[in-house]
């Protein structure tokens, strides 16, 4: 009865041993969000501080991505709106300073990442989110002389699933589009 | 039943009929932004925005005419990375000191039936002027939910080539093709 899990653990360990570790490049990793405003125009904001690590095995087509966003770094270009978003009515950064995405299932299209399925933890709740790739590529950065992998990913989340319900009755949309730029440098 | 919103619409419609002349609108700076997008090493999209956008619009939906004049503070560029912003403001990039403003001016609003589908105008950056067509993603007018005024707004996008405006420092690491994504809201004067 114990033999199968032990064997499985060896296979998993071997798989992880082959995976390379990539450090998220904070200068080319951003999460932008989009929300329709008054039903007529699209408001865009972003988070400026984040960190993360990605383990990625292109040959085995496996990976694990962990990205943590500092919610207090929200930036819309309008100070009063940033303050409102940080308040207990929205991100409640005093109680929940970060949001984190953990992606554990990498879907591939050939040797390119097509999607990353995982979970997003926000306001203390963890719910499934799948990021769909619109761009993916690996290249050798001429400055670092290292391999960099990255791309653009999108997801539309329903904020009430994380208990973010403020403004729903006033027409602030429940559906928020996320535009995620990621580049990570092989360590 | 005549709800307050419905009443506002009726009053708005009545005003629109009475008014044949173009109506003036002022841009709402809190809900007007220009984002730019460039592809970095053919891999991921780097974004930034200009928050300092001001201007006025003359719009006549019935006559399907409009004019717009927008000025953008080049120093308001914001990527979320202070060192990047400093590079972008430099003399060999946006030259924010010598050219503190960029302008978009149009007298040609393009309609498909009653629907605004584009705005054709001239864009001036670093003293260089090029024709630019903004495509309408979404556009609408409605009573402002908080102010007793009409609100018009929408999303527009266009592309330009950085090199045409002398912005060559980051080439070829970033794409010459720059996508602009524009949020606009304007309230009636």
Short mmCIF file of N, CA, C and O in Angstrom, two decimals, chain B residues 34-113:
data_model
loop_
_atom_site.label_atom_id
_atom_site.label_comp_id
_atom_site.label_asym_id
_atom_site.label_seq_id
_atom_site.Cartn_x
_atom_site.Cartn_y
_atom_site.Cartn_z
N UNK B 34 -4.43 57.97 -21.33
CA UNK B 34 -3.85 57.38 -22.54
C UNK B 34 -2.83 56.34 -22.09
O UNK B 34 -1.87 56.67 -21.39
N UNK B 35 -3.08 55.08 -22.43
CA UNK B 35 -2.09 54.03 -22.18
C UNK B 35 -1.35 53.73 -23.49
O UNK B 35 -1.94 53.80 -24.56
N UNK B 36 -0.08 53.41 -23.36
CA UNK B 36 0.66 52.94 -24.54
C UNK B 36 1.14 51.52 -24.26
O UNK B 36 1.35 51.13 -23.11
N UNK B 37 1.29 50.75 -25.32
CA UNK B 37 1.72 49.36 -25.21
C UNK B 37 2.78 49.08 -26.27
O UNK B 37 2.58 49.41 -27.45
N UNK B 38 3.90 48.51 -25.84
CA UNK B 38 4.94 48.08 -26.79
C UNK B 38 5.31 46.64 -26.46
O UNK B 38 5.24 46.22 -25.30
N UNK B 39 5.71 45.89 -27.49
CA UNK B 39 6.11 44.51 -27.27
C UNK B 39 7.60 44.50 -26.92
O UNK B 39 8.42 45.09 -27.64
N UNK B 40 7.95 43.87 -25.81
CA UNK B 40 9.33 43.82 -25.31
C UNK B 40 9.99 42.50 -25.74
O UNK B 40 9.48 41.43 -25.39
N UNK B 41 11.07 42.60 -26.50
CA UNK B 41 11.80 41.42 -27.00
C UNK B 41 10.87 40.41 -27.67
O UNK B 41 11.08 39.19 -27.55
N UNK B 42 9.84 40.89 -28.33
CA UNK B 42 8.91 39.99 -29.01
C UNK B 42 8.22 39.03 -28.07
O UNK B 42 7.70 37.99 -28.50
N UNK B 43 8.19 39.34 -26.78
CA UNK B 43 7.75 38.37 -25.78
C UNK B 43 6.55 38.83 -24.96
O UNK B 43 5.55 38.12 -24.86
N UNK B 44 6.65 40.01 -24.35
CA UNK B 44 5.57 40.46 -23.46
C UNK B 44 5.30 41.94 -23.69
O UNK B 44 6.14 42.66 -24.22
N UNK B 45 4.13 42.39 -23.29
CA UNK B 45 3.70 43.76 -23.56
C UNK B 45 3.97 44.66 -22.36
O UNK B 45 3.44 44.43 -21.26
N UNK B 46 4.82 45.66 -22.58
CA UNK B 46 5.08 46.67 -21.55
C UNK B 46 4.10 47.81 -21.74
O UNK B 46 3.83 48.24 -22.87
N UNK B 47 3.56 48.28 -20.62
CA UNK B 47 2.52 49.32 -20.68
C UNK B 47 2.92 50.53 -19.85
O UNK B 47 3.65 50.41 -18.87
N UNK B 48 2.41 51.68 -20.25
CA UNK B 48 2.57 52.89 -19.46
C UNK B 48 1.39 53.78 -19.74
O UNK B 48 0.57 53.49 -20.62
N UNK B 49 1.29 54.88 -18.98
CA UNK B 49 0.14 55.76 -19.22
C UNK B 49 0.57 57.21 -19.08
O UNK B 49 1.58 57.53 -18.46
N UNK B 50 -0.24 58.05 -19.68
CA UNK B 50 -0.16 59.48 -19.46
C UNK B 50 -1.43 59.86 -18.72
O UNK B 50 -2.54 59.62 -19.20
N UNK B 51 -1.26 60.41 -17.52
CA UNK B 51 -2.43 60.78 -16.73
C UNK B 51 -2.82 62.23 -16.92
O UNK B 51 -3.97 62.60 -16.72
N UNK B 52 -1.87 63.06 -17.30
CA UNK B 52 -2.13 64.50 -17.42
C UNK B 52 -2.72 64.82 -18.78
O UNK B 52 -2.03 65.23 -19.71
N UNK B 53 -4.03 64.61 -18.90
CA UNK B 53 -4.71 64.83 -20.18
C UNK B 53 -5.82 65.86 -19.96
O UNK B 53 -6.62 65.72 -19.04
N UNK B 54 -5.84 66.90 -20.79
CA UNK B 54 -6.89 67.92 -20.69
C UNK B 54 -7.38 68.25 -22.08
O UNK B 54 -6.70 67.99 -23.06
N UNK B 55 -8.58 68.81 -22.15
CA UNK B 55 -9.05 69.20 -23.47
C UNK B 55 -10.54 69.42 -23.53
O UNK B 55 -11.25 69.27 -22.54
N UNK B 56 -10.99 69.77 -24.72
CA UNK B 56 -12.41 70.04 -24.91
C UNK B 56 -12.88 69.39 -26.20
O UNK B 56 -12.10 69.12 -27.11
N UNK B 57 -14.17 69.12 -26.21
CA UNK B 57 -14.79 68.44 -27.34
C UNK B 57 -16.05 69.22 -27.72
O UNK B 57 -16.80 69.67 -26.85
N UNK B 58 -16.28 69.41 -29.00
CA UNK B 58 -17.55 69.93 -29.52
C UNK B 58 -18.21 68.77 -30.23
O UNK B 58 -17.57 68.15 -31.09
N UNK B 59 -19.43 68.46 -29.85
CA UNK B 59 -20.05 67.26 -30.41
C UNK B 59 -21.49 67.55 -30.75
O UNK B 59 -22.22 68.14 -29.96
N UNK B 60 -21.88 67.16 -31.95
CA UNK B 60 -23.25 67.33 -32.41
C UNK B 60 -23.69 65.99 -33.00
O UNK B 60 -23.41 65.70 -34.16
N UNK B 61 -24.34 65.19 -32.16
CA UNK B 61 -24.72 63.83 -32.57
C UNK B 61 -25.71 63.88 -33.72
O UNK B 61 -25.62 63.07 -34.65
N UNK B 62 -26.64 64.85 -33.70
CA UNK B 62 -27.67 64.92 -34.74
C UNK B 62 -27.04 65.22 -36.10
O UNK B 62 -27.39 64.62 -37.11
N UNK B 63 -26.11 66.16 -36.11
CA UNK B 63 -25.45 66.54 -37.37
C UNK B 63 -24.26 65.63 -37.68
O UNK B 63 -23.63 65.77 -38.73
N UNK B 64 -23.95 64.70 -36.76
CA UNK B 64 -22.82 63.77 -36.91
C UNK B 64 -21.52 64.52 -37.18
O UNK B 64 -20.80 64.24 -38.13
N UNK B 65 -21.31 65.49 -36.31
CA UNK B 65 -20.09 66.29 -36.43
C UNK B 65 -19.42 66.40 -35.07
O UNK B 65 -20.09 66.34 -34.04
N UNK B 66 -18.14 66.63 -35.10
CA UNK B 66 -17.45 66.87 -33.85
C UNK B 66 -16.08 67.47 -34.07
O UNK B 66 -15.53 67.43 -35.18
N UNK B 67 -15.57 68.08 -33.01
CA UNK B 67 -14.20 68.60 -33.01
C UNK B 67 -13.62 68.28 -31.65
O UNK B 67 -14.33 68.32 -30.64
N UNK B 68 -12.35 67.98 -31.63
CA UNK B 68 -11.72 67.69 -30.35
C UNK B 68 -10.31 68.27 -30.33
O UNK B 68 -9.65 68.33 -31.36
N UNK B 69 -9.93 68.75 -29.16
CA UNK B 69 -8.58 69.26 -28.96
C UNK B 69 -8.10 68.76 -27.59
O UNK B 69 -8.71 69.06 -26.58
N UNK B 70 -7.06 67.95 -27.63
CA UNK B 70 -6.58 67.32 -26.39
C UNK B 70 -5.10 67.61 -26.24
O UNK B 70 -4.33 67.53 -27.21
N UNK B 71 -4.69 67.97 -25.02
CA UNK B 71 -3.26 68.11 -24.76
C UNK B 71 -2.84 67.18 -23.65
O UNK B 71 -3.57 66.94 -22.69
N UNK B 72 -1.66 66.61 -23.83
CA UNK B 72 -1.13 65.58 -22.92
C UNK B 72 0.19 66.08 -22.35
O UNK B 72 1.07 66.49 -23.11
N UNK B 73 0.31 66.05 -21.02
CA UNK B 73 1.58 66.41 -20.38
C UNK B 73 2.56 65.26 -20.59
O UNK B 73 2.36 64.17 -20.03
N UNK B 74 3.62 65.49 -21.34
CA UNK B 74 4.55 64.40 -21.62
C UNK B 74 5.27 63.96 -20.34
O UNK B 74 5.62 62.79 -20.20
N UNK B 75 5.47 64.89 -19.40
CA UNK B 75 6.15 64.52 -18.15
C UNK B 75 5.30 63.64 -17.25
O UNK B 75 5.80 63.07 -16.29
N UNK B 76 4.00 63.52 -17.55
CA UNK B 76 3.12 62.70 -16.70
C UNK B 76 3.26 61.21 -17.01
O UNK B 76 2.53 60.39 -16.45
N UNK B 77 4.20 60.85 -17.88
CA UNK B 77 4.37 59.43 -18.24
C UNK B 77 4.64 58.61 -16.98
O UNK B 77 5.41 59.01 -16.11
N UNK B 78 3.96 57.47 -16.89
CA UNK B 78 4.05 56.63 -15.69
C UNK B 78 3.99 55.16 -16.09
O UNK B 78 2.98 54.70 -16.63
N UNK B 79 5.09 54.45 -15.81
CA UNK B 79 5.14 53.02 -16.13
C UNK B 79 5.10 52.17 -14.88
O UNK B 79 5.06 50.94 -14.97
N UNK B 80 5.18 52.82 -13.70
CA UNK B 80 5.29 52.05 -12.46
C UNK B 80 6.74 51.82 -12.07
O UNK B 80 7.02 51.21 -11.04
N UNK B 81 7.65 52.31 -12.89
CA UNK B 81 9.09 52.16 -12.66
C UNK B 81 9.73 53.53 -12.82
O UNK B 81 9.87 54.01 -13.95
N UNK B 82 10.14 54.15 -11.71
CA UNK B 82 10.68 55.51 -11.77
C UNK B 82 11.89 55.62 -12.72
O UNK B 82 11.97 56.60 -13.48
N UNK B 83 12.82 54.64 -12.73
CA UNK B 83 13.95 54.78 -13.66
C UNK B 83 13.51 54.77 -15.13
O UNK B 83 14.08 55.49 -15.96
N UNK B 84 12.51 53.95 -15.45
CA UNK B 84 11.98 53.94 -16.83
C UNK B 84 11.36 55.30 -17.17
O UNK B 84 11.55 55.82 -18.27
N UNK B 85 10.60 55.84 -16.22
CA UNK B 85 9.94 57.12 -16.48
C UNK B 85 10.98 58.21 -16.75
O UNK B 85 10.80 59.05 -17.64
N UNK B 86 12.09 58.18 -15.99
CA UNK B 86 13.15 59.18 -16.21
C UNK B 86 13.75 59.04 -17.60
O UNK B 86 13.99 60.04 -18.27
N UNK B 87 13.97 57.80 -18.04
CA UNK B 87 14.51 57.57 -19.40
C UNK B 87 13.51 58.09 -20.43
O UNK B 87 13.89 58.76 -21.40
N UNK B 88 12.22 57.82 -20.22
CA UNK B 88 11.21 58.24 -21.19
C UNK B 88 11.12 59.77 -21.29
O UNK B 88 10.82 60.30 -22.36
N UNK B 89 11.40 60.47 -20.19
CA UNK B 89 11.32 61.95 -20.22
C UNK B 89 12.56 62.59 -20.85
O UNK B 89 12.55 63.78 -21.15
N UNK B 90 13.62 61.81 -21.00
CA UNK B 90 14.90 62.35 -21.47
C UNK B 90 14.82 63.01 -22.85
O UNK B 90 13.93 62.71 -23.64
N UNK B 91 15.82 63.85 -23.13
CA UNK B 91 15.83 64.61 -24.39
C UNK B 91 15.80 63.69 -25.62
O UNK B 91 15.22 64.05 -26.65
N UNK B 92 16.43 62.48 -25.52
CA UNK B 92 16.44 61.60 -26.69
C UNK B 92 15.19 60.71 -26.76
O UNK B 92 15.08 59.88 -27.67
N UNK B 93 14.27 60.85 -25.78
CA UNK B 93 13.00 60.14 -25.89
C UNK B 93 11.86 61.16 -26.02
O UNK B 93 11.77 61.83 -27.01
N UNK B 94 11.00 61.33 -25.00
CA UNK B 94 9.87 62.25 -25.15
C UNK B 94 10.30 63.72 -25.09
O UNK B 94 9.54 64.61 -25.49
N UNK B 95 11.50 63.99 -24.59
CA UNK B 95 12.00 65.37 -24.46
C UNK B 95 10.98 66.22 -23.72
O UNK B 95 10.55 67.27 -24.21
N UNK B 96 10.62 65.77 -22.52
CA UNK B 96 9.53 66.40 -21.77
C UNK B 96 9.82 67.85 -21.42
O UNK B 96 8.90 68.65 -21.27
N UNK B 97 11.12 68.20 -21.30
CA UNK B 97 11.45 69.59 -20.96
C UNK B 97 11.27 70.51 -22.17
O UNK B 97 10.62 71.54 -22.08
N UNK B 98 11.81 70.10 -23.30
CA UNK B 98 11.70 70.93 -24.51
C UNK B 98 10.29 70.87 -25.11
O UNK B 98 9.83 71.83 -25.71
N UNK B 99 9.64 69.72 -24.96
CA UNK B 99 8.29 69.53 -25.52
C UNK B 99 7.35 69.04 -24.43
O UNK B 99 7.02 67.85 -24.37
N UNK B 100 6.92 69.93 -23.53
CA UNK B 100 6.10 69.49 -22.38
C UNK B 100 4.71 68.98 -22.76
O UNK B 100 4.08 68.30 -21.97
N UNK B 101 4.24 69.31 -23.96
CA UNK B 101 2.89 68.87 -24.36
C UNK B 101 2.93 68.08 -25.67
O UNK B 101 3.72 68.37 -26.56
N UNK B 102 2.04 67.10 -25.74
CA UNK B 102 1.70 66.47 -27.02
C UNK B 102 0.24 66.85 -27.29
O UNK B 102 -0.51 67.11 -26.34
N UNK B 103 -0.16 66.91 -28.56
CA UNK B 103 -1.53 67.33 -28.89
C UNK B 103 -2.19 66.35 -29.84
O UNK B 103 -1.54 65.77 -30.70
N UNK B 104 -3.49 66.20 -29.67
CA UNK B 104 -4.30 65.53 -30.70
C UNK B 104 -5.44 66.48 -31.02
O UNK B 104 -6.17 66.94 -30.14
N UNK B 105 -5.56 66.81 -32.31
CA UNK B 105 -6.59 67.75 -32.77
C UNK B 105 -7.34 67.11 -33.93
O UNK B 105 -6.73 66.57 -34.85
N UNK B 106 -8.67 67.13 -33.86
CA UNK B 106 -9.47 66.57 -34.95
C UNK B 106 -10.70 67.42 -35.21
O UNK B 106 -11.30 67.97 -34.29
N UNK B 107 -11.05 67.52 -36.48
CA UNK B 107 -12.33 68.14 -36.87
C UNK B 107 -13.14 67.16 -37.68
O UNK B 107 -14.04 67.55 -38.40
N UNK B 108 -12.76 65.89 -37.64
CA UNK B 108 -13.44 64.91 -38.47
C UNK B 108 -13.82 63.69 -37.64
O UNK B 108 -12.99 62.83 -37.35
N UNK B 109 -15.07 63.67 -37.20
CA UNK B 109 -15.63 62.50 -36.51
C UNK B 109 -16.31 61.65 -37.57
O UNK B 109 -17.08 62.15 -38.38
N UNK B 110 -16.00 60.35 -37.56
CA UNK B 110 -16.51 59.45 -38.61
C UNK B 110 -17.66 58.63 -38.03
O UNK B 110 -17.50 58.00 -36.98
N UNK B 111 -18.80 58.67 -38.72
CA UNK B 111 -19.98 57.94 -38.25
C UNK B 111 -20.34 56.83 -39.22
O UNK B 111 -20.14 56.94 -40.43
N UNK B 112 -20.90 55.76 -38.66
CA UNK B 112 -21.53 54.71 -39.45
C UNK B 112 -22.99 54.75 -39.01
O UNK B 112 -23.32 54.25 -37.93
N UNK B 113 -23.84 55.41 -39.81
CA UNK B 113 -25.20 55.67 -39.35
C UNK B 113 -25.13 56.63 -38.17
O UNK B 113 -24.50 57.68 -38.27
#
